[in-house]
mmCIF file of C-alpha atoms in Angstrom:
data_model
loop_
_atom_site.group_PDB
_atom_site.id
_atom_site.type_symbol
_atom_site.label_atom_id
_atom_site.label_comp_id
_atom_site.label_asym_id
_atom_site.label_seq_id
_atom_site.Cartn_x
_atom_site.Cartn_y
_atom_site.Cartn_z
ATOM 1 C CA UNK A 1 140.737 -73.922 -46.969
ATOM 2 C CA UNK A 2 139.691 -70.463 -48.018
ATOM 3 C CA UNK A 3 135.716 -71.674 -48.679
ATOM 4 C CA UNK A 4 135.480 -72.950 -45.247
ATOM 5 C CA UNK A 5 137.073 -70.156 -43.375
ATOM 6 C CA UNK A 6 134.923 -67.879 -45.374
ATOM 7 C CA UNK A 7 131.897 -69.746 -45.231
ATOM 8 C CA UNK A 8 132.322 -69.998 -41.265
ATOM 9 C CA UNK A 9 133.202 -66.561 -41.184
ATOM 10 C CA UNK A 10 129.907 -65.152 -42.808
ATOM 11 C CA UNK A 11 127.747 -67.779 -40.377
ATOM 12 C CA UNK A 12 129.918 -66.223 -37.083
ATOM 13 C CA UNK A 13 129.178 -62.838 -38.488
ATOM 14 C CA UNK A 14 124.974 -63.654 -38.966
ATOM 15 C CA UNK A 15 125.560 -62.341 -42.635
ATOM 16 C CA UNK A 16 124.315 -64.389 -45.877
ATOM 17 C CA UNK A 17 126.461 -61.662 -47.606
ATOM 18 C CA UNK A 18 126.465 -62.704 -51.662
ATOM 19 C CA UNK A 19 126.757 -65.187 -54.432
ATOM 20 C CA UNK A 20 128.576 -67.570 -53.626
ATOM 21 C CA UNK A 21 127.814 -67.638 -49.808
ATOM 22 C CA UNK A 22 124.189 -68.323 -49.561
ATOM 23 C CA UNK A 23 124.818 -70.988 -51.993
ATOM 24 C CA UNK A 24 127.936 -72.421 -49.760
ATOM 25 C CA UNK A 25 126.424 -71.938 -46.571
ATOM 26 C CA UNK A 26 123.585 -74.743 -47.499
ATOM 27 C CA UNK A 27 127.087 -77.139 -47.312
ATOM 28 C CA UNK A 28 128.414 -75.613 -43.849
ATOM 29 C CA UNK A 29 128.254 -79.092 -42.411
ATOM 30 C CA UNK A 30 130.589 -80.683 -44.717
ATOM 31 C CA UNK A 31 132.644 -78.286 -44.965
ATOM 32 C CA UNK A 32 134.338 -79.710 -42.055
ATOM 33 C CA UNK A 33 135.480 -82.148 -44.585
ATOM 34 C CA UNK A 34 137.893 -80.096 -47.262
ATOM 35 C CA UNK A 35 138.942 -78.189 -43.778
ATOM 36 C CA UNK A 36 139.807 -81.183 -41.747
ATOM 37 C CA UNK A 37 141.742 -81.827 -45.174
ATOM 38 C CA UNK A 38 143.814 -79.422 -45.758
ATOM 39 C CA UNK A 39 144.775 -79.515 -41.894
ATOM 40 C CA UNK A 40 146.136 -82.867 -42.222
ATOM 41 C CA UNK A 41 147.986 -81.601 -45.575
ATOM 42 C CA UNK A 42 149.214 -78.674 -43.805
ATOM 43 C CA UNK A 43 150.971 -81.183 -40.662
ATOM 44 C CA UNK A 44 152.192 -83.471 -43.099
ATOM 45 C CA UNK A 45 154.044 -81.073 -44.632
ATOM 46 C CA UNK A 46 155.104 -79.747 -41.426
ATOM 47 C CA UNK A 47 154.118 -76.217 -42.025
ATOM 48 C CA UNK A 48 153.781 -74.819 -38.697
ATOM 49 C CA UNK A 49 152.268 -71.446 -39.757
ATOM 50 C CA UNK A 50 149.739 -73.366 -42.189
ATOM 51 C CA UNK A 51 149.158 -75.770 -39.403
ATOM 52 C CA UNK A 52 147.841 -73.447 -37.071
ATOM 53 C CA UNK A 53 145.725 -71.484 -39.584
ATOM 54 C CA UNK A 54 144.191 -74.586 -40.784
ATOM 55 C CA UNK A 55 143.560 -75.346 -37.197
ATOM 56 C CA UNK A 56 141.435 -72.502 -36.925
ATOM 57 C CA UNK A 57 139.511 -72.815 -39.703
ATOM 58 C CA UNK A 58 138.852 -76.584 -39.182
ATOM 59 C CA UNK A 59 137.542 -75.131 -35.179
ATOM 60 C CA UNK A 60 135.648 -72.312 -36.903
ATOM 61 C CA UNK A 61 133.690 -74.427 -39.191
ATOM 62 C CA UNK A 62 132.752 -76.756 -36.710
ATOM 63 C CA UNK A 63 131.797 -74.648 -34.247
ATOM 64 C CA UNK A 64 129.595 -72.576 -37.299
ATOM 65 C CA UNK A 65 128.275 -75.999 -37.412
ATOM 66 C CA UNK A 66 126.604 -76.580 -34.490
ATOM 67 C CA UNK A 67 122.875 -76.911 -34.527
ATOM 68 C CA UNK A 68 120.819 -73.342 -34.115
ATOM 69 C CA UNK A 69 119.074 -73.091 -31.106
ATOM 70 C CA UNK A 70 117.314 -69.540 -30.301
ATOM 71 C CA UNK A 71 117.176 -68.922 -26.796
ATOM 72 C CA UNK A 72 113.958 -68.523 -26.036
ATOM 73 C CA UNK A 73 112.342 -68.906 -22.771
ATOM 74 C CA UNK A 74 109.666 -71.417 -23.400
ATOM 75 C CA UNK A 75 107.052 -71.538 -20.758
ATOM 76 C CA UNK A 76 104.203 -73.964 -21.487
ATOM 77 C CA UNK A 77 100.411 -73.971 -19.819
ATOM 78 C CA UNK A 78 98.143 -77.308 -20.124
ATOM 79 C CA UNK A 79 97.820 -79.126 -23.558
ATOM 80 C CA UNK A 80 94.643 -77.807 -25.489
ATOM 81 C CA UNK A 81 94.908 -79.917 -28.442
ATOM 82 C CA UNK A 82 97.027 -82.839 -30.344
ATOM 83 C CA UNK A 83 97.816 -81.366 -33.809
ATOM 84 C CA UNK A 84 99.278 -83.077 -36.932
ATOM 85 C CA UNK A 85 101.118 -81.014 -39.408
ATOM 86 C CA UNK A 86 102.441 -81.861 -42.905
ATOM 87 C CA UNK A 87 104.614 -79.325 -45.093
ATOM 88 C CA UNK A 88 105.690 -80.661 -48.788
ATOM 89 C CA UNK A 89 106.667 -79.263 -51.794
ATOM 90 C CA UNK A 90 105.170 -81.423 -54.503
ATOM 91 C CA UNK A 91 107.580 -79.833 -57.830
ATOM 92 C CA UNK A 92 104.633 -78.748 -59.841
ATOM 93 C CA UNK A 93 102.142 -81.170 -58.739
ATOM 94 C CA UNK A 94 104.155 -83.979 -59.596
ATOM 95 C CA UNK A 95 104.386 -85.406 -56.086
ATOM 96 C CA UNK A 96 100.557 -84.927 -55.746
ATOM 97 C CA UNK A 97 99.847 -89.103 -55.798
ATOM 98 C CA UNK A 98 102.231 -89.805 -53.421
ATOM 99 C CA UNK A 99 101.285 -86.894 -51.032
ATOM 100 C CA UNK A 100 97.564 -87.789 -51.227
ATOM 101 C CA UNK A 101 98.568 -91.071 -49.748
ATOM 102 C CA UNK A 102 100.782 -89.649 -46.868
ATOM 103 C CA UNK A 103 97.636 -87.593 -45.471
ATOM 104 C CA UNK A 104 95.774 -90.549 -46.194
ATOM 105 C CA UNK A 105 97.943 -92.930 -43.825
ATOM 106 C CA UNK A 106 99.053 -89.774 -41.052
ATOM 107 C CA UNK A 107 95.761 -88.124 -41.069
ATOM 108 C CA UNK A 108 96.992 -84.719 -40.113
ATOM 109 C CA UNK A 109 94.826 -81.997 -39.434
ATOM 110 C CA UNK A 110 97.319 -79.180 -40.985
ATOM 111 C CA UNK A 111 98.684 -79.507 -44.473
ATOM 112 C CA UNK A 112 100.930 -76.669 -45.938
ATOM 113 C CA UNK A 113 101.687 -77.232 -49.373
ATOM 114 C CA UNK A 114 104.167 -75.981 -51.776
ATOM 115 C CA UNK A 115 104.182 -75.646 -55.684
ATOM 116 C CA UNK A 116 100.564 -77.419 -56.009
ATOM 117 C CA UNK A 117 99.137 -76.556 -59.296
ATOM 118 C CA UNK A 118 95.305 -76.146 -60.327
ATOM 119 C CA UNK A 119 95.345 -80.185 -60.533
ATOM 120 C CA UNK A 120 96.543 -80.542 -57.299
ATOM 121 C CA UNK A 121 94.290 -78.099 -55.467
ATOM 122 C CA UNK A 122 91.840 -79.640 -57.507
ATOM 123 C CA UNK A 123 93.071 -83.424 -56.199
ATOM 124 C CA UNK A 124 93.371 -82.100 -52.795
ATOM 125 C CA UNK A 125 90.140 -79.996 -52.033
ATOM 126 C CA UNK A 126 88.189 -83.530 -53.720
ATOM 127 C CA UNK A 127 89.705 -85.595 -52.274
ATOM 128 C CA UNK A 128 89.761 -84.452 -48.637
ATOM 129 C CA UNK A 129 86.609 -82.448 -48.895
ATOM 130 C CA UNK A 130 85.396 -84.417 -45.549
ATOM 131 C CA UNK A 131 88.559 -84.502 -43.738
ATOM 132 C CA UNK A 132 90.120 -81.371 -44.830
ATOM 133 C CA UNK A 133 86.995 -79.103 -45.314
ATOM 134 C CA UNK A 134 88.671 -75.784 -45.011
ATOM 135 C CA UNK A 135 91.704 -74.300 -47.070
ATOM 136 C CA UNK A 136 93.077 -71.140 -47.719
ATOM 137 C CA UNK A 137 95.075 -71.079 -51.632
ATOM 138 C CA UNK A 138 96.210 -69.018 -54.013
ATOM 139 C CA UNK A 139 96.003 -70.767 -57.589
ATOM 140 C CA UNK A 140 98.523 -70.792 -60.171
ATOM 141 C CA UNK A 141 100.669 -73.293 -62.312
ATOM 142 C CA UNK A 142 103.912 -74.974 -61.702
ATOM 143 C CA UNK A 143 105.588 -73.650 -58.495
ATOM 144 C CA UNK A 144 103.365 -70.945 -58.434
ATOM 145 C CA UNK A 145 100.262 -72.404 -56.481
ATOM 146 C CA UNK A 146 100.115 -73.374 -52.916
ATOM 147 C CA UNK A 147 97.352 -74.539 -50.274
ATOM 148 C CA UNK A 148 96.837 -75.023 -46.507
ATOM 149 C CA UNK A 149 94.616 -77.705 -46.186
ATOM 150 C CA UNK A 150 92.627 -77.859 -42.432
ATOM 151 C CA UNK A 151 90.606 -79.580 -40.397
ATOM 152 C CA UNK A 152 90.209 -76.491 -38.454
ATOM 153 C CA UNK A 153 87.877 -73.238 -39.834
ATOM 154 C CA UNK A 154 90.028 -70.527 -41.311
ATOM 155 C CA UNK A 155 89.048 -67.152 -41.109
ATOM 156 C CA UNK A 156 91.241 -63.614 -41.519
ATOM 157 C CA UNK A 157 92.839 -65.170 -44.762
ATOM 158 C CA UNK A 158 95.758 -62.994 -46.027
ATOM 159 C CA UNK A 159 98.668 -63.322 -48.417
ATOM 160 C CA UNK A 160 102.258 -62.561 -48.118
ATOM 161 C CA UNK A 161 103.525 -60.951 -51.762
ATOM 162 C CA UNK A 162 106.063 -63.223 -53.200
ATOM 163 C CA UNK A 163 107.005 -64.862 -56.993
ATOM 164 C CA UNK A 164 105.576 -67.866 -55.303
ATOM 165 C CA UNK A 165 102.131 -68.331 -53.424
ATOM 166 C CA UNK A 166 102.348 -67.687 -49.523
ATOM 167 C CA UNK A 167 98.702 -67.665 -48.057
ATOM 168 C CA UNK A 168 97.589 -67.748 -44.714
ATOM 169 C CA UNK A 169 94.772 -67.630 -42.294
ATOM 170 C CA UNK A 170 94.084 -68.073 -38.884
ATOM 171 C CA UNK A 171 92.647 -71.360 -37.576
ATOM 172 C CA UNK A 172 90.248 -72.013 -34.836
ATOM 173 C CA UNK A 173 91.861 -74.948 -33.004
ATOM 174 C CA UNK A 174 90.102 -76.101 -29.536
ATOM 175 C CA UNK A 175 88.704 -72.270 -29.114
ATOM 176 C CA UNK A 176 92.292 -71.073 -29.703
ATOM 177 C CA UNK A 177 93.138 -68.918 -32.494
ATOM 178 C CA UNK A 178 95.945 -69.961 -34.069
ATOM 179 C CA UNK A 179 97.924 -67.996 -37.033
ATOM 180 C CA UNK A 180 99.025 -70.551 -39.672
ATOM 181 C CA UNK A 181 101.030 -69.390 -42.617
ATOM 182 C CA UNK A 182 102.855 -70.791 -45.850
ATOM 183 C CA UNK A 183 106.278 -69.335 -46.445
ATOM 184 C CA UNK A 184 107.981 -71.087 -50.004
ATOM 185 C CA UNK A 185 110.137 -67.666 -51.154
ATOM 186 C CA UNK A 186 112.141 -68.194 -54.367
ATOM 187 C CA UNK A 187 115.618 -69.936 -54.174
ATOM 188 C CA UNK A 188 119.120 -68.292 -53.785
ATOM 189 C CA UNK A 189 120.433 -69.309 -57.415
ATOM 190 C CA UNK A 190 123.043 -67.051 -58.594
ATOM 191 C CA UNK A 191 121.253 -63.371 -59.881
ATOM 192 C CA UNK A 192 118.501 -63.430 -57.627
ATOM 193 C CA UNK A 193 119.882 -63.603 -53.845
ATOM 194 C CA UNK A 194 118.427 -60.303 -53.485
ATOM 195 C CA UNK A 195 114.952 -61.045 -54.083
ATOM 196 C CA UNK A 196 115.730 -64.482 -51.900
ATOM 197 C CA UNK A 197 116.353 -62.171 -49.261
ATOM 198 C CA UNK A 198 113.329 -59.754 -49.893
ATOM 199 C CA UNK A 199 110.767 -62.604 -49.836
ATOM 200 C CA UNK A 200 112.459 -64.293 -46.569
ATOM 201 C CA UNK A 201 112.303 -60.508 -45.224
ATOM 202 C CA UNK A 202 108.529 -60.005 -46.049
ATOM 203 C CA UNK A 203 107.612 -63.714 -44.115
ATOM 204 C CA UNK A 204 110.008 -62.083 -41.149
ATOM 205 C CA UNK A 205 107.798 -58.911 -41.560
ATOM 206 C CA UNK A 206 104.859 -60.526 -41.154
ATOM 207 C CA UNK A 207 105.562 -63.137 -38.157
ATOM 208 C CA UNK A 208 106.739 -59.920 -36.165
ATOM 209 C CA UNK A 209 103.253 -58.305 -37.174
ATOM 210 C CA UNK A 210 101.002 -61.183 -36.058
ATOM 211 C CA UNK A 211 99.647 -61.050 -32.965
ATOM 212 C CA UNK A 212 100.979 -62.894 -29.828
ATOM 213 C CA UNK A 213 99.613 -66.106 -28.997
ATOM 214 C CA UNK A 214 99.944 -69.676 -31.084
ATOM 215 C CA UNK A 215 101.695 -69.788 -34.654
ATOM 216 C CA UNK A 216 102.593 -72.029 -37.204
ATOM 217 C CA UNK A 217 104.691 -71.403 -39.766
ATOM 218 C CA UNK A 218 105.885 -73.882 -42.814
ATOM 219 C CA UNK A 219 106.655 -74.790 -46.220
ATOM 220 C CA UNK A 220 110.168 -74.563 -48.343
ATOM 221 C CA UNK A 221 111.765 -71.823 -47.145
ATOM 222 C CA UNK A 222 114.598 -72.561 -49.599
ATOM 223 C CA UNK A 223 116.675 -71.772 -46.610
ATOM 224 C CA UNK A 224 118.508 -73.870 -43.799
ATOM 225 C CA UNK A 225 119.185 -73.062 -40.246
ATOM 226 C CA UNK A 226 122.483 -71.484 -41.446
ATOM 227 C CA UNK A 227 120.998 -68.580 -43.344
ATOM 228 C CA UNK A 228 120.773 -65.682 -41.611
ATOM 229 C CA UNK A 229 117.866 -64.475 -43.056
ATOM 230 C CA UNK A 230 116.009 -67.751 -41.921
ATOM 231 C CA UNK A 231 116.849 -67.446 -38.243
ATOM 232 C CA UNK A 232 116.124 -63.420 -38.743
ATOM 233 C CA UNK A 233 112.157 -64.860 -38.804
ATOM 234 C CA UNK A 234 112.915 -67.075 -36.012
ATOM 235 C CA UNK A 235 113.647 -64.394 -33.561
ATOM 236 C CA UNK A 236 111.324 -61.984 -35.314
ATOM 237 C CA UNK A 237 108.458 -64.363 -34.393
ATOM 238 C CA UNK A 238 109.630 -65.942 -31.156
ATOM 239 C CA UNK A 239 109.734 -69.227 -33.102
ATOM 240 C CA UNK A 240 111.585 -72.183 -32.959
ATOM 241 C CA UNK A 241 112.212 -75.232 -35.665
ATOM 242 C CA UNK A 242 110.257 -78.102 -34.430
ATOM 243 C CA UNK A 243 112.822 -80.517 -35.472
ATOM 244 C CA UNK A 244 115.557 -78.562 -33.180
ATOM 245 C CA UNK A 245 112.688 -78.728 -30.487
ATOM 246 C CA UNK A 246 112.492 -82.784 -31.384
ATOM 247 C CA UNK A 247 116.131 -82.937 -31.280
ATOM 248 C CA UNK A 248 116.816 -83.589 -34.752
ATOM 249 C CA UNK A 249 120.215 -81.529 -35.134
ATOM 250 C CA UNK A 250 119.768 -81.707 -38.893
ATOM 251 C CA UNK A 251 116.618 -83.237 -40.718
ATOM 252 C CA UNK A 252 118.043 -83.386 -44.735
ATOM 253 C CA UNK A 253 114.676 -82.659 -46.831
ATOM 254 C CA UNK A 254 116.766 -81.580 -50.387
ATOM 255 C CA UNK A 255 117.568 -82.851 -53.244
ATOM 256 C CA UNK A 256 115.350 -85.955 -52.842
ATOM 257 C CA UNK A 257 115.805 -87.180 -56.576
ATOM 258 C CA UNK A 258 119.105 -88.021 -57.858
ATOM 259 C CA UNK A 259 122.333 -89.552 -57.211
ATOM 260 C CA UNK A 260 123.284 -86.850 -54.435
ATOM 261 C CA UNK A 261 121.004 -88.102 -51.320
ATOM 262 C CA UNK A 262 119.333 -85.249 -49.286
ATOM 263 C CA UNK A 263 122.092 -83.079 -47.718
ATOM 264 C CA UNK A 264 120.445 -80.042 -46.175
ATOM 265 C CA UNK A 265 116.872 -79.062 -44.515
ATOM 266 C CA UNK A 266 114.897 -76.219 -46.542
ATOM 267 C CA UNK A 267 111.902 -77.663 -45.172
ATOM 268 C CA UNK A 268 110.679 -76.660 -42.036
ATOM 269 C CA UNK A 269 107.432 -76.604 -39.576
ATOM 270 C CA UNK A 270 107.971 -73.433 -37.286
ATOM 271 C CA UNK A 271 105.877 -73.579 -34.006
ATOM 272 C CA UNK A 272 105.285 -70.588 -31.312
ATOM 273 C CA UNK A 273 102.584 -72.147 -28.335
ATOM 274 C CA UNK A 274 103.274 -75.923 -29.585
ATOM 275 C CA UNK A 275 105.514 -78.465 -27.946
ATOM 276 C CA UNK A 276 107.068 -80.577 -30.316
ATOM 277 C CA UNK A 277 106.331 -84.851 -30.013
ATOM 278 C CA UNK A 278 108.237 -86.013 -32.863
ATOM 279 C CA UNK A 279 109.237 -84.868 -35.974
ATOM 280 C CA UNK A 280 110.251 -86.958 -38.808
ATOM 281 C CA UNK A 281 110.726 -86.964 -42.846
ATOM 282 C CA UNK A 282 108.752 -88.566 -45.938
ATOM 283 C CA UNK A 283 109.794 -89.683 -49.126
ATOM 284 C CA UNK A 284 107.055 -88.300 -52.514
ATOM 285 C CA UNK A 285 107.662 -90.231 -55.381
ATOM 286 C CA UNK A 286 107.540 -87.104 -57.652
ATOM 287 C CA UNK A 287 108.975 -85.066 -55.684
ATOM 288 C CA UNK A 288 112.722 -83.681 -55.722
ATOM 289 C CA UNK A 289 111.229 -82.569 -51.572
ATOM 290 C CA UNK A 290 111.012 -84.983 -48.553
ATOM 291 C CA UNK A 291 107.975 -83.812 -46.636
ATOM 292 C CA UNK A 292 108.285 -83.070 -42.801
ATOM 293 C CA UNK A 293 105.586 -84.457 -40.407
ATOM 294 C CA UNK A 294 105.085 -83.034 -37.035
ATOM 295 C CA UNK A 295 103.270 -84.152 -34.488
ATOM 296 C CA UNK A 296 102.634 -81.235 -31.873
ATOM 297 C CA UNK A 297 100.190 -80.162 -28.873
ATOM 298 C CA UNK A 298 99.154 -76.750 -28.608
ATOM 299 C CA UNK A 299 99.583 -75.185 -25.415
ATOM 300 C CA UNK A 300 97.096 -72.933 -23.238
ATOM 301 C CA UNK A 301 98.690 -69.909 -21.823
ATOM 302 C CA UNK A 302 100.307 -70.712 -18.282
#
């Protein structure tokens, strides 16, 4: 009972605090579970006091549960453009195969892609040199390279400073300019929470700094809706999750390899300007990632 209440506690409180917390708080959903547990341990052994604590921890966690909705006032103008958008995390270019036959079949015009290694740029930029002219990169091995692929020209290409590549650019799309960025900071793991929260704080930094009008923002944030320091970039940029838009309460994206199915969303397509059509999840053979495919319209001022 103490993990849940805890756990809760820090999500009420908007804190990711430390180790353990940002590890637990990717488990806030089912922590319902050992809660609802001990509640029913606590009445069967008609503890009254124990009862009515576990009571409140049970209602804490499930109300710490709830999906995360900003609320923003979203006014919308006329629909400009359709726009397809793929995010994935390929582990090291492992995933590469499968991915290349997910754009293949979806034919987005947006593809954001995490951990892509000099072979997969390489695979990517050749094999959707027609379809996928323009990309912005930054090149390195394992989980260190990443791309945006586009069907759109890119121009003002910039970087945010990470472990892990995080480029950028702006994208031209139906005489709109349109900010699109990567975001894949490293991972909470025990002894480096702090830099977790540095790199989440520079993508935050940067959203606020862009200027208003249409953004896109995606990749493996290695964070879910009930980090703090993920919904910190949400209101920094006016964003919202386009799976919460597509009323997906919770779209599981990690671990996809394993016994343990997917449990929690660290995978995300963030849209300012965009109304949200559907949102859904792929399997990559490859991959230990499910990719998330969004289908959007960017909206003209109203």
């Amino acid at each position: 009972m103490v993990v849940p209440a805890v756990v809760a506690g820090c999500r009420a409180l908007d804190t990711d605090a430390v180790t353990p917390v940002p590890q637990l708080l990717s488990f806030l959903p089912w922590l319902t579970l050992p809660a609802g547990l001990a509640l029913l341990l606590a009445a069967a052994a008609r503890r009254r006091a124990l009862t009515f604590v576990s009571v409140l921890v049970l209602g804490g966690t499930a109300w710490a549960s709830v999906p995360y909705m900003p609320q923003t006032v979203i006014s919308y103008g006329l629909p400009l453009a359709r726009v397809k958008v793929i995010a994935a995390n390929v582990e090291f270019g492992e995933g590469t195969g499968s991915l290349v036959d997910a754009v293949r079949r979806e034919r987005p015009q947006l593809v954001f892609v995490s951990e892509c290694d000099r072979a997969c740029r390489s695979t990517l930029t050749g094999t959707f040199a027609d379809e996928l002219p323009h990309y912005a990169s930054l090149e390195g091995e394992g989980s260190v390279g990443s791309i945006v692929l586009s069907s759109y020209p890119l121009r003002d290409w910039r970087e945010i400073p990470a472990t892990m590549g995080m480029p950028g650019a702006t994208a031209e799309i139906a005489g709109v300019p349109v900010r699109v960025q990567l975001a894949h900071p490293m991972p909470p793991v025990p002894g480096q929470v702090a830099l977790w929260k540095r790199e989440l704080g520079r993508v935050k930094t940067a959203v606020a700094a862009a200027p208003s009008g249409p953004m896109l923002v995606a990749g493996d944030f290695n964070a879910s809706q009930d980090h703090a320091a993920f919904r910190a970039i949400l209101a920094a940029g006016g964003l919202q999750d386009a799976a919460r838009r597509a009323n997906e309460s919770r779209l599981p994206t990690w671990p996809a390899e394993g016994p343990v199915p997917p449990f929690v969303q660290i995978d995300h397509v963030l849209v300012r300007d965009f109304s949200v059509r559907e949102v859904r999840v792929l399997g990559l053979a490859g991959s230990d990632h499910r990719a998330v495919v969004a289908d959007l319209d960017l909206r003209g001022p109203r």
